[in-house]
Amino acid sequence: MLPDAPYEERQWPEGPRWRTFQGEPCLPQPPDDDEADRRLGPVGAVRRPSAEEVRLVNAAILLRRPLLVTGRPGVGKSTLAYRIARELRLGRVLQWPVTSRTTLASGLFEYDVIGRAQAGQAWYAARQPGGAADSSDGGGTASCDEARVDIGEFIQLGPLGTALLPHRLPRILLIDELDKGDADLPNDLLTLFEDGWYAVPPLVRVKRQSPEVIVHTADPGRTAPIAEGLVTTRSFPLVIMTSNGEREFPEAFMRRCLRLDIPDPGPEALGELVAAHFADQLGDMHDRLVRHFMMRSEQVNGLAADQLLNAAHLATSGAYTHAEGDDAEWRAVLGAIWHPLSTDVRADGAEPSA
């Protein structure tokens, strides 16, 4: 792989024969956005991944298999997808947040049945005597054509459906908090990931009249053609699924995934995280803030990394005094933002100091 080469010239390592797909037509380079910079800090910031992380990401790429990322809340599970996308220059991350109401269909596509029915009624009314199409000003035909909107205007592919389009290089799909979904969702995903294709029933029903339909995708302002109502992937997406360990997944699902457990970050990783967003703005306070954050984390059975970033932002805001003996307000605000993540944990009442 040569991430610095133009998109159309970049090569991707071959996967197993049984994980090879031949979707057509091959789509152009996907768009990018600034979401990775917002989450990770500016390009060039030093963030050294662990050897286990590198090993499993490379294996997921070579095997064309989803990567299930587990760990406590706030350890950086979701940011892994953005680090991969930025390092390999694979375009914007397609994020699919899972809730208890999430279904496989909602991740694939949405069909606005009511909107299409209303457009159809308007088109029909325009063709009736006395309607817009019957006007004598010579503009009736144009009005009729404008009212008759194609079915593709009412179909929007979701993040999952967009990721499986036939892209030349794989897209990064982040399925966030999979364990919050319905019990059947992992098995539904299993079948989809094995087959590498899905059908859009509204388009299947009209394939004789409209063999190819242009639909909207999850990329802002982008569209894609779908032939005969079927979508087949080409470069299987790199799927990052996160889990907080709140439930067990079926054995058949786990057998087809690679699993990466992200431990709580140590002082070096936390220091890199703060430096990525604040560079040297903290000065001498940088190491001290990280050290006291880890002490507080041990006291309350774990804190999230973004709680450290919140403290770093407040420290650089100029709104608080950090000098010893004159830092009561600073200690109080740290106690508020470095609160326990679980309601089952009782803090010891001691104010943090930094």
Tab-separated table of C-alpha atoms in Angstrom:
chain	number	residue	atom	x	y	z
A	1	MET	CA	0.000	0.000	0.000
A	2	LEU	CA	1.217	3.471	-0.867
A	3	PRO	CA	-1.033	5.950	0.963
A	4	ASP	CA	0.723	8.915	-0.685
A	5	ALA	CA	-0.044	7.735	-4.238
A	6	PRO	CA	-3.114	9.074	-6.086
A	7	TYR	CA	-6.295	7.213	-5.225
A	8	GLU	CA	-6.697	5.599	-8.663
A	9	GLU	CA	-3.110	4.286	-8.589
A	10	ARG	CA	-3.045	2.824	-5.107
A	11	GLN	CA	-2.879	-0.935	-4.706
A	12	TRP	CA	-4.525	-2.903	-1.916
A	13	PRO	CA	-3.272	-6.267	-0.600
A	14	GLU	CA	-5.216	-9.243	-1.893
A	15	GLY	CA	-7.558	-11.038	0.460
A	16	PRO	CA	-8.517	-14.718	0.634
A	17	ARG	CA	-10.153	-16.153	-2.471
A	18	TRP	CA	-13.344	-16.782	-0.506
A	19	ARG	CA	-13.437	-13.122	0.563
A	20	THR	CA	-13.144	-11.701	-2.964
A	21	PHE	CA	-16.061	-9.726	-4.412
A	22	GLN	CA	-16.671	-8.259	-7.874
A	23	GLY	CA	-19.169	-5.433	-7.461
A	24	GLU	CA	-19.632	-2.960	-10.312
A	25	PRO	CA	-19.409	-0.173	-11.353
A	26	CYS	CA	-16.329	0.937	-9.434
A	27	LEU	CA	-17.091	4.233	-7.698
A	28	PRO	CA	-14.792	7.298	-7.640
A	29	GLN	CA	-12.710	8.420	-4.692
A	30	PRO	CA	-14.896	9.021	-1.609
A	31	PRO	CA	-15.015	12.446	0.036
A	32	ASP	CA	-13.015	13.425	3.083
A	33	ASP	CA	-13.881	15.659	6.021
A	34	ASP	CA	-12.227	17.190	9.080
A	35	GLU	CA	-13.773	14.772	11.589
A	36	ALA	CA	-10.485	12.904	12.099
A	37	ASP	CA	-8.642	16.147	12.840
A	38	ARG	CA	-11.374	17.173	15.275
A	39	ARG	CA	-11.145	13.905	17.166
A	40	LEU	CA	-7.411	13.206	16.933
A	41	GLY	CA	-5.799	16.621	16.734
A	42	PRO	CA	-3.829	18.073	13.804
A	43	VAL	CA	-2.024	15.871	11.295
A	44	GLY	CA	1.504	15.125	12.463
A	45	ALA	CA	0.698	14.711	16.146
A	46	VAL	CA	2.591	11.757	17.634
A	47	ARG	CA	0.287	8.853	18.529
A	48	ARG	CA	2.090	5.509	18.810
A	49	PRO	CA	-0.282	2.535	18.606
A	50	SER	CA	0.431	-0.631	20.542
A	51	ALA	CA	1.930	-3.641	18.789
A	52	GLU	CA	-1.294	-5.595	19.357
A	53	GLU	CA	-3.347	-2.866	17.747
A	54	VAL	CA	-1.133	-2.772	14.647
A	55	ARG	CA	-1.115	-6.557	14.432
A	56	LEU	CA	-4.891	-6.941	14.517
A	57	VAL	CA	-5.675	-4.027	12.202
A	58	ASN	CA	-3.304	-5.483	9.592
A	59	ALA	CA	-4.876	-8.914	10.029
A	60	ALA	CA	-8.375	-7.466	9.580
A	61	ILE	CA	-7.270	-5.782	6.354
A	62	LEU	CA	-5.665	-8.935	4.946
A	63	LEU	CA	-8.480	-11.280	5.970
A	64	ARG	CA	-11.350	-8.892	5.074
A	65	ARG	CA	-12.847	-9.529	8.504
A	66	PRO	CA	-14.577	-7.155	10.971
A	67	LEU	CA	-12.621	-6.035	14.020
A	68	LEU	CA	-14.502	-6.100	17.330
A	69	VAL	CA	-12.902	-3.540	19.656
A	70	THR	CA	-13.676	-3.908	23.361
A	71	GLY	CA	-12.682	-1.919	26.421
A	72	ARG	CA	-14.025	0.393	29.081
A	73	PRO	CA	-15.827	3.591	28.012
A	74	GLY	CA	-13.425	6.370	27.103
A	75	VAL	CA	-10.329	4.294	26.244
A	76	GLY	CA	-10.390	5.303	22.563
A	77	LYS	CA	-12.246	2.475	20.826
A	78	SER	CA	-14.082	4.698	18.348
A	79	THR	CA	-11.051	6.863	17.585
A	80	LEU	CA	-9.269	3.813	16.196
A	81	ALA	CA	-11.453	4.013	13.075
A	82	TYR	CA	-10.475	7.654	12.528
A	83	ARG	CA	-6.771	6.944	13.023
A	84	ILE	CA	-6.894	4.193	10.380
A	85	ALA	CA	-8.852	6.340	7.927
A	86	ARG	CA	-6.431	9.247	8.264
A	87	GLU	CA	-3.256	7.169	8.140
A	88	LEU	CA	-4.353	5.169	5.087
A	89	ARG	CA	-6.204	8.091	3.451
A	90	LEU	CA	-9.415	6.148	2.898
A	91	GLY	CA	-11.831	9.077	3.092
A	92	ARG	CA	-14.372	10.012	5.722
A	93	VAL	CA	-15.419	7.422	8.287
A	94	LEU	CA	-18.940	6.065	7.860
A	95	GLN	CA	-20.292	6.023	11.407
A	96	TRP	CA	-23.308	3.922	12.396
A	97	PRO	CA	-24.261	4.455	16.079
A	98	VAL	CA	-26.299	1.514	17.392
A	99	THR	CA	-29.210	1.852	19.817
A	100	SER	CA	-31.856	-0.528	21.120
A	101	ARG	CA	-34.069	0.470	18.159
A	102	THR	CA	-31.444	-0.081	15.477
A	103	THR	CA	-32.199	-2.639	12.756
A	104	LEU	CA	-30.127	-3.983	9.900
A	105	ALA	CA	-32.465	-2.321	7.400
A	106	SER	CA	-31.933	1.115	8.955
A	107	GLY	CA	-28.201	0.800	8.441
A	108	LEU	CA	-28.624	-0.279	4.816
A	109	PHE	CA	-31.141	2.218	3.440
A	110	GLU	CA	-34.249	4.292	4.107
A	111	TYR	CA	-37.144	4.562	1.677
A	112	ASP	CA	-39.458	7.570	1.907
A	113	VAL	CA	-42.690	5.865	0.849
A	114	ILE	CA	-44.902	8.802	1.837
A	115	GLY	CA	-42.749	11.319	0.000
A	116	ARG	CA	-42.858	9.267	-3.172
A	117	ALA	CA	-46.621	8.792	-2.908
A	118	GLN	CA	-47.118	12.536	-2.551
A	119	ALA	CA	-44.878	13.227	-5.553
A	120	GLY	CA	-46.845	10.643	-7.537
A	121	GLN	CA	-50.127	12.308	-6.643
A	122	ALA	CA	-48.747	15.682	-7.699
A	123	TRP	CA	-47.542	14.217	-11.002
A	124	TYR	CA	-50.932	12.593	-11.635
A	125	ALA	CA	-52.804	15.789	-10.795
A	126	ALA	CA	-50.612	17.773	-13.196
A	127	ARG	CA	-51.668	15.497	-16.061
A	128	GLN	CA	-55.389	15.960	-15.531
A	129	PRO	CA	-57.454	18.467	-17.588
A	130	GLY	CA	-57.067	21.892	-16.055
A	131	GLY	CA	-53.883	20.875	-14.251
A	132	ALA	CA	-50.409	22.320	-14.736
A	133	ALA	CA	-49.714	19.945	-17.612
A	134	ASP	CA	-52.869	21.189	-19.405
A	135	SER	CA	-51.913	24.840	-19.352
A	136	SER	CA	-51.823	26.576	-22.736
A	137	ASP	CA	-48.668	28.626	-22.104
A	138	GLY	CA	-46.448	25.947	-23.621
A	139	GLY	CA	-44.898	25.026	-20.271
A	140	GLY	CA	-47.156	22.096	-19.456
A	141	THR	CA	-44.716	19.365	-20.489
A	142	ALA	CA	-41.883	20.805	-18.419
A	143	SER	CA	-44.128	21.094	-15.361
A	144	CYS	CA	-45.205	17.487	-15.752
A	145	ASP	CA	-41.623	16.258	-16.065
A	146	GLU	CA	-40.561	18.194	-12.990
A	147	ALA	CA	-43.377	16.715	-10.945
A	148	ARG	CA	-42.522	13.131	-11.933
A	149	VAL	CA	-39.581	12.451	-9.606
A	150	ASP	CA	-37.579	9.237	-9.966
A	151	ILE	CA	-37.770	6.615	-7.180
A	152	GLY	CA	-34.071	7.092	-6.488
A	153	GLU	CA	-34.833	10.545	-5.094
A	154	PHE	CA	-36.602	8.837	-2.191
A	155	ILE	CA	-33.950	6.275	-1.283
A	156	GLN	CA	-31.076	7.157	1.052
A	157	LEU	CA	-28.382	4.583	1.749
A	158	GLY	CA	-27.255	4.378	5.361
A	159	PRO	CA	-23.639	4.092	6.576
A	160	LEU	CA	-23.681	0.292	6.291
A	161	GLY	CA	-25.262	0.353	2.843
A	162	THR	CA	-22.798	2.989	1.631
A	163	ALA	CA	-19.780	1.075	2.976
A	164	LEU	CA	-20.785	-1.962	0.897
A	165	LEU	CA	-20.963	-0.056	-2.386
A	166	PRO	CA	-18.330	-1.129	-4.947
A	167	HIS	CA	-15.528	1.248	-3.958
A	168	ARG	CA	-12.077	0.773	-5.430
A	169	LEU	CA	-10.502	0.848	-1.963
A	170	PRO	CA	-12.272	-0.202	1.243
A	171	ARG	CA	-14.279	2.287	3.241
A	172	ILE	CA	-13.938	2.552	7.017
A	173	LEU	CA	-17.218	1.643	8.729
A	174	LEU	CA	-17.560	2.360	12.455
A	175	ILE	CA	-20.396	0.403	14.097
A	176	ASP	CA	-20.470	2.111	17.472
A	177	GLU	CA	-21.648	0.298	20.646
A	178	LEU	CA	-22.889	-2.861	18.982
A	179	ASP	CA	-23.801	-4.366	22.354
A	180	LYS	CA	-26.635	-1.833	22.730
A	181	GLY	CA	-28.493	-3.247	19.712
A	182	ASP	CA	-31.146	-5.910	19.405
A	183	ALA	CA	-30.091	-9.490	20.144
A	184	ASP	CA	-30.636	-10.470	16.478
A	185	LEU	CA	-28.471	-7.689	15.021
A	186	PRO	CA	-25.099	-9.543	15.240
A	187	ASN	CA	-26.546	-12.558	13.398
A	188	ASP	CA	-28.086	-10.289	10.760
A	189	LEU	CA	-24.716	-8.610	10.273
A	190	LEU	CA	-23.016	-11.999	10.074
A	191	THR	CA	-25.002	-13.013	7.004
A	192	LEU	CA	-24.440	-9.650	5.322
A	193	PHE	CA	-20.695	-9.705	5.958
A	194	GLU	CA	-20.401	-13.240	4.608
A	195	ASP	CA	-22.364	-12.570	1.418
A	196	GLY	CA	-21.023	-9.076	0.686
A	197	TRP	CA	-24.254	-7.975	-1.017
A	198	TYR	CA	-27.772	-6.811	-0.232
A	199	ALA	CA	-30.987	-6.039	-2.074
A	200	VAL	CA	-33.019	-2.834	-2.067
A	201	PRO	CA	-36.579	-4.244	-2.419
A	202	PRO	CA	-38.217	-1.016	-3.758
A	203	LEU	CA	-35.680	-1.040	-6.614
A	204	VAL	CA	-36.013	-4.765	-7.232
A	205	ARG	CA	-39.734	-4.256	-7.800
A	206	VAL	CA	-39.147	-1.630	-10.522
A	207	LYS	CA	-36.071	-3.161	-12.176
A	208	ARG	CA	-37.882	-3.891	-15.426
A	209	GLN	CA	-38.956	-0.268	-15.840
A	210	SER	CA	-35.776	1.176	-14.271
A	211	PRO	CA	-32.822	-1.249	-14.585
A	212	GLU	CA	-30.464	1.319	-13.023
A	213	VAL	CA	-31.428	3.895	-10.446
A	214	ILE	CA	-29.329	6.681	-8.930
A	215	VAL	CA	-29.770	6.897	-5.135
A	216	HIS	CA	-28.407	9.120	-2.382
A	217	THR	CA	-25.616	7.774	-0.157
A	218	ALA	CA	-24.478	8.498	3.395
A	219	ASP	CA	-21.729	10.750	1.999
A	220	PRO	CA	-23.055	14.343	1.903
A	221	GLY	CA	-24.025	15.357	-1.622
A	222	ARG	CA	-22.997	12.022	-3.150
A	223	THR	CA	-25.054	9.571	-5.204
A	224	ALA	CA	-24.443	6.068	-6.545
A	225	PRO	CA	-26.015	3.889	-9.257
A	226	ILE	CA	-27.756	0.640	-8.285
A	227	ALA	CA	-28.459	-1.915	-11.023
A	228	GLU	CA	-31.515	-4.179	-10.748
A	229	GLY	CA	-31.923	-3.356	-7.081
A	230	LEU	CA	-28.770	-5.189	-5.930
A	231	VAL	CA	-25.608	-3.825	-4.282
A	232	THR	CA	-22.452	-5.969	-4.299
A	233	THR	CA	-19.284	-4.834	-2.616
A	234	ARG	CA	-15.899	-4.761	-4.315
A	235	SER	CA	-13.283	-3.919	-1.695
A	236	PHE	CA	-14.800	-5.251	1.518
A	237	PRO	CA	-14.948	-2.395	4.051
A	238	LEU	CA	-12.742	-2.304	7.102
A	239	VAL	CA	-15.397	-2.668	9.792
A	240	ILE	CA	-14.605	-1.441	13.308
A	241	MET	CA	-17.262	-2.549	15.815
A	242	THR	CA	-17.026	-1.233	19.371
A	243	SER	CA	-18.409	-2.860	22.496
A	244	ASN	CA	-18.351	-1.887	26.161
A	245	GLY	CA	-18.635	-5.539	27.165
A	246	GLU	CA	-22.244	-5.221	28.296
A	247	ARG	CA	-23.308	-8.491	26.621
A	248	GLU	CA	-22.000	-11.632	24.961
A	249	PHE	CA	-22.220	-12.160	21.218
A	250	PRO	CA	-23.116	-15.438	19.433
A	251	GLU	CA	-20.243	-17.867	18.872
A	252	ALA	CA	-20.817	-17.913	15.105
A	253	PHE	CA	-20.461	-14.126	15.067
A	254	MET	CA	-17.310	-14.137	17.192
A	255	ARG	CA	-15.748	-16.846	15.023
A	256	ARG	CA	-15.848	-14.527	12.032
A	257	CYS	CA	-14.474	-11.466	13.828
A	258	LEU	CA	-11.077	-10.464	15.090
A	259	ARG	CA	-11.083	-9.110	18.630
A	260	LEU	CA	-8.967	-6.303	20.021
A	261	ASP	CA	-9.196	-5.356	23.678
A	262	ILE	CA	-7.941	-1.851	24.388
A	263	PRO	CA	-6.632	-1.445	27.953
A	264	ASP	CA	-6.766	1.750	29.939
A	265	PRO	CA	-4.140	4.141	28.520
A	266	GLY	CA	-0.964	4.583	30.532
A	267	PRO	CA	0.839	7.865	31.243
A	268	GLU	CA	2.727	7.826	27.938
A	269	ALA	CA	-0.429	7.352	25.853
A	270	LEU	CA	-2.292	9.981	27.862
A	271	GLY	CA	0.593	12.405	27.430
A	272	GLU	CA	0.520	11.872	23.656
A	273	LEU	CA	-3.232	12.425	23.639
A	274	VAL	CA	-2.944	15.759	25.439
A	275	ALA	CA	0.009	16.853	23.313
A	276	ALA	CA	-1.892	16.000	20.113
A	277	HIS	CA	-4.603	18.518	20.976
A	278	PHE	CA	-2.708	21.151	22.978
A	279	ALA	CA	0.916	20.845	21.784
A	280	ASP	CA	3.056	22.653	24.388
A	281	GLN	CA	0.366	25.014	25.698
A	282	LEU	CA	0.367	23.331	29.118
A	283	GLY	CA	4.112	23.772	29.647
A	284	ASP	CA	5.314	22.384	32.976
A	285	MET	CA	1.775	21.485	33.963
A	286	HIS	CA	1.490	18.814	31.249
A	287	ASP	CA	3.122	15.940	33.146
A	288	ARG	CA	1.638	17.021	36.455
A	289	LEU	CA	-1.901	17.020	35.052
A	290	VAL	CA	-1.466	13.538	33.552
A	291	ARG	CA	0.001	12.200	36.788
A	292	HIS	CA	-2.842	13.510	38.954
A	293	PHE	CA	-5.421	12.311	36.435
A	294	MET	CA	-4.108	8.773	36.786
A	295	MET	CA	-4.167	9.040	40.576
A	296	ARG	CA	-7.760	10.232	40.496
A	297	SER	CA	-8.667	7.473	38.027
A	298	GLU	CA	-7.418	4.852	40.454
A	299	GLN	CA	-9.414	6.427	43.289
A	300	VAL	CA	-12.762	6.257	41.426
A	301	ASN	CA	-12.213	2.987	39.539
A	302	GLY	CA	-11.432	4.533	36.176
A	303	LEU	CA	-11.935	7.772	34.260
A	304	ALA	CA	-12.361	8.414	30.530
A	305	ALA	CA	-9.602	10.000	28.468
A	306	ASP	CA	-11.874	12.837	27.356
A	307	GLN	CA	-12.167	13.863	31.006
A	308	LEU	CA	-8.439	14.556	30.902
A	309	LEU	CA	-8.874	16.607	27.716
A	310	ASN	CA	-11.609	18.621	29.422
A	311	ALA	CA	-9.210	19.439	32.255
A	312	ALA	CA	-6.451	20.370	29.807
A	313	HIS	CA	-8.780	22.760	27.989
A	314	LEU	CA	-9.784	24.439	31.251
A	315	ALA	CA	-6.138	24.668	32.293
A	316	THR	CA	-5.227	26.497	29.065
A	317	SER	CA	-8.279	28.767	29.150
A	318	GLY	CA	-6.732	31.207	31.601
A	319	ALA	CA	-9.837	31.151	33.771
A	320	TYR	CA	-8.238	29.374	36.732
A	321	THR	CA	-5.224	29.883	38.979
A	322	HIS	CA	-2.997	26.842	39.403
A	323	ALA	CA	-0.457	28.295	41.842
A	324	GLU	CA	-0.144	26.286	45.039
A	325	GLY	CA	-2.109	27.870	47.855
A	326	ASP	CA	-4.280	29.873	45.454
A	327	ASP	CA	-5.917	27.069	43.499
A	328	ALA	CA	-9.096	26.289	45.452
A	329	GLU	CA	-11.361	26.992	42.478
A	330	TRP	CA	-9.188	24.887	40.193
A	331	ARG	CA	-9.265	21.934	42.599
A	332	ALA	CA	-13.045	22.261	42.894
A	333	VAL	CA	-13.620	22.214	39.140
A	334	LEU	CA	-11.334	19.194	38.753
A	335	GLY	CA	-13.393	17.390	41.357
A	336	ALA	CA	-16.490	18.133	39.282
A	337	ILE	CA	-15.200	17.010	35.900
A	338	TRP	CA	-13.194	14.032	37.178
A	339	HIS	CA	-16.288	12.359	38.602
A	340	PRO	CA	-16.796	8.569	38.696
A	341	LEU	CA	-18.243	7.037	35.527
A	342	SER	CA	-20.331	4.482	37.385
A	343	THR	CA	-23.115	5.273	39.825
A	344	ASP	CA	-22.044	2.185	41.755
A	345	VAL	CA	-18.711	3.773	42.639
A	346	ARG	CA	-18.496	6.136	45.589
A	347	ALA	CA	-15.723	8.692	45.420
A	348	ASP	CA	-13.653	9.114	48.562
A	349	GLY	CA	-14.473	12.837	48.754
A	350	ALA	CA	-10.861	13.968	48.401
A	351	GLU	CA	-10.344	16.868	46.050
A	352	PRO	CA	-7.885	16.213	43.191
A	353	SER	CA	-4.915	18.491	42.896
A	354	ALA	CA	-2.935	19.400	39.847
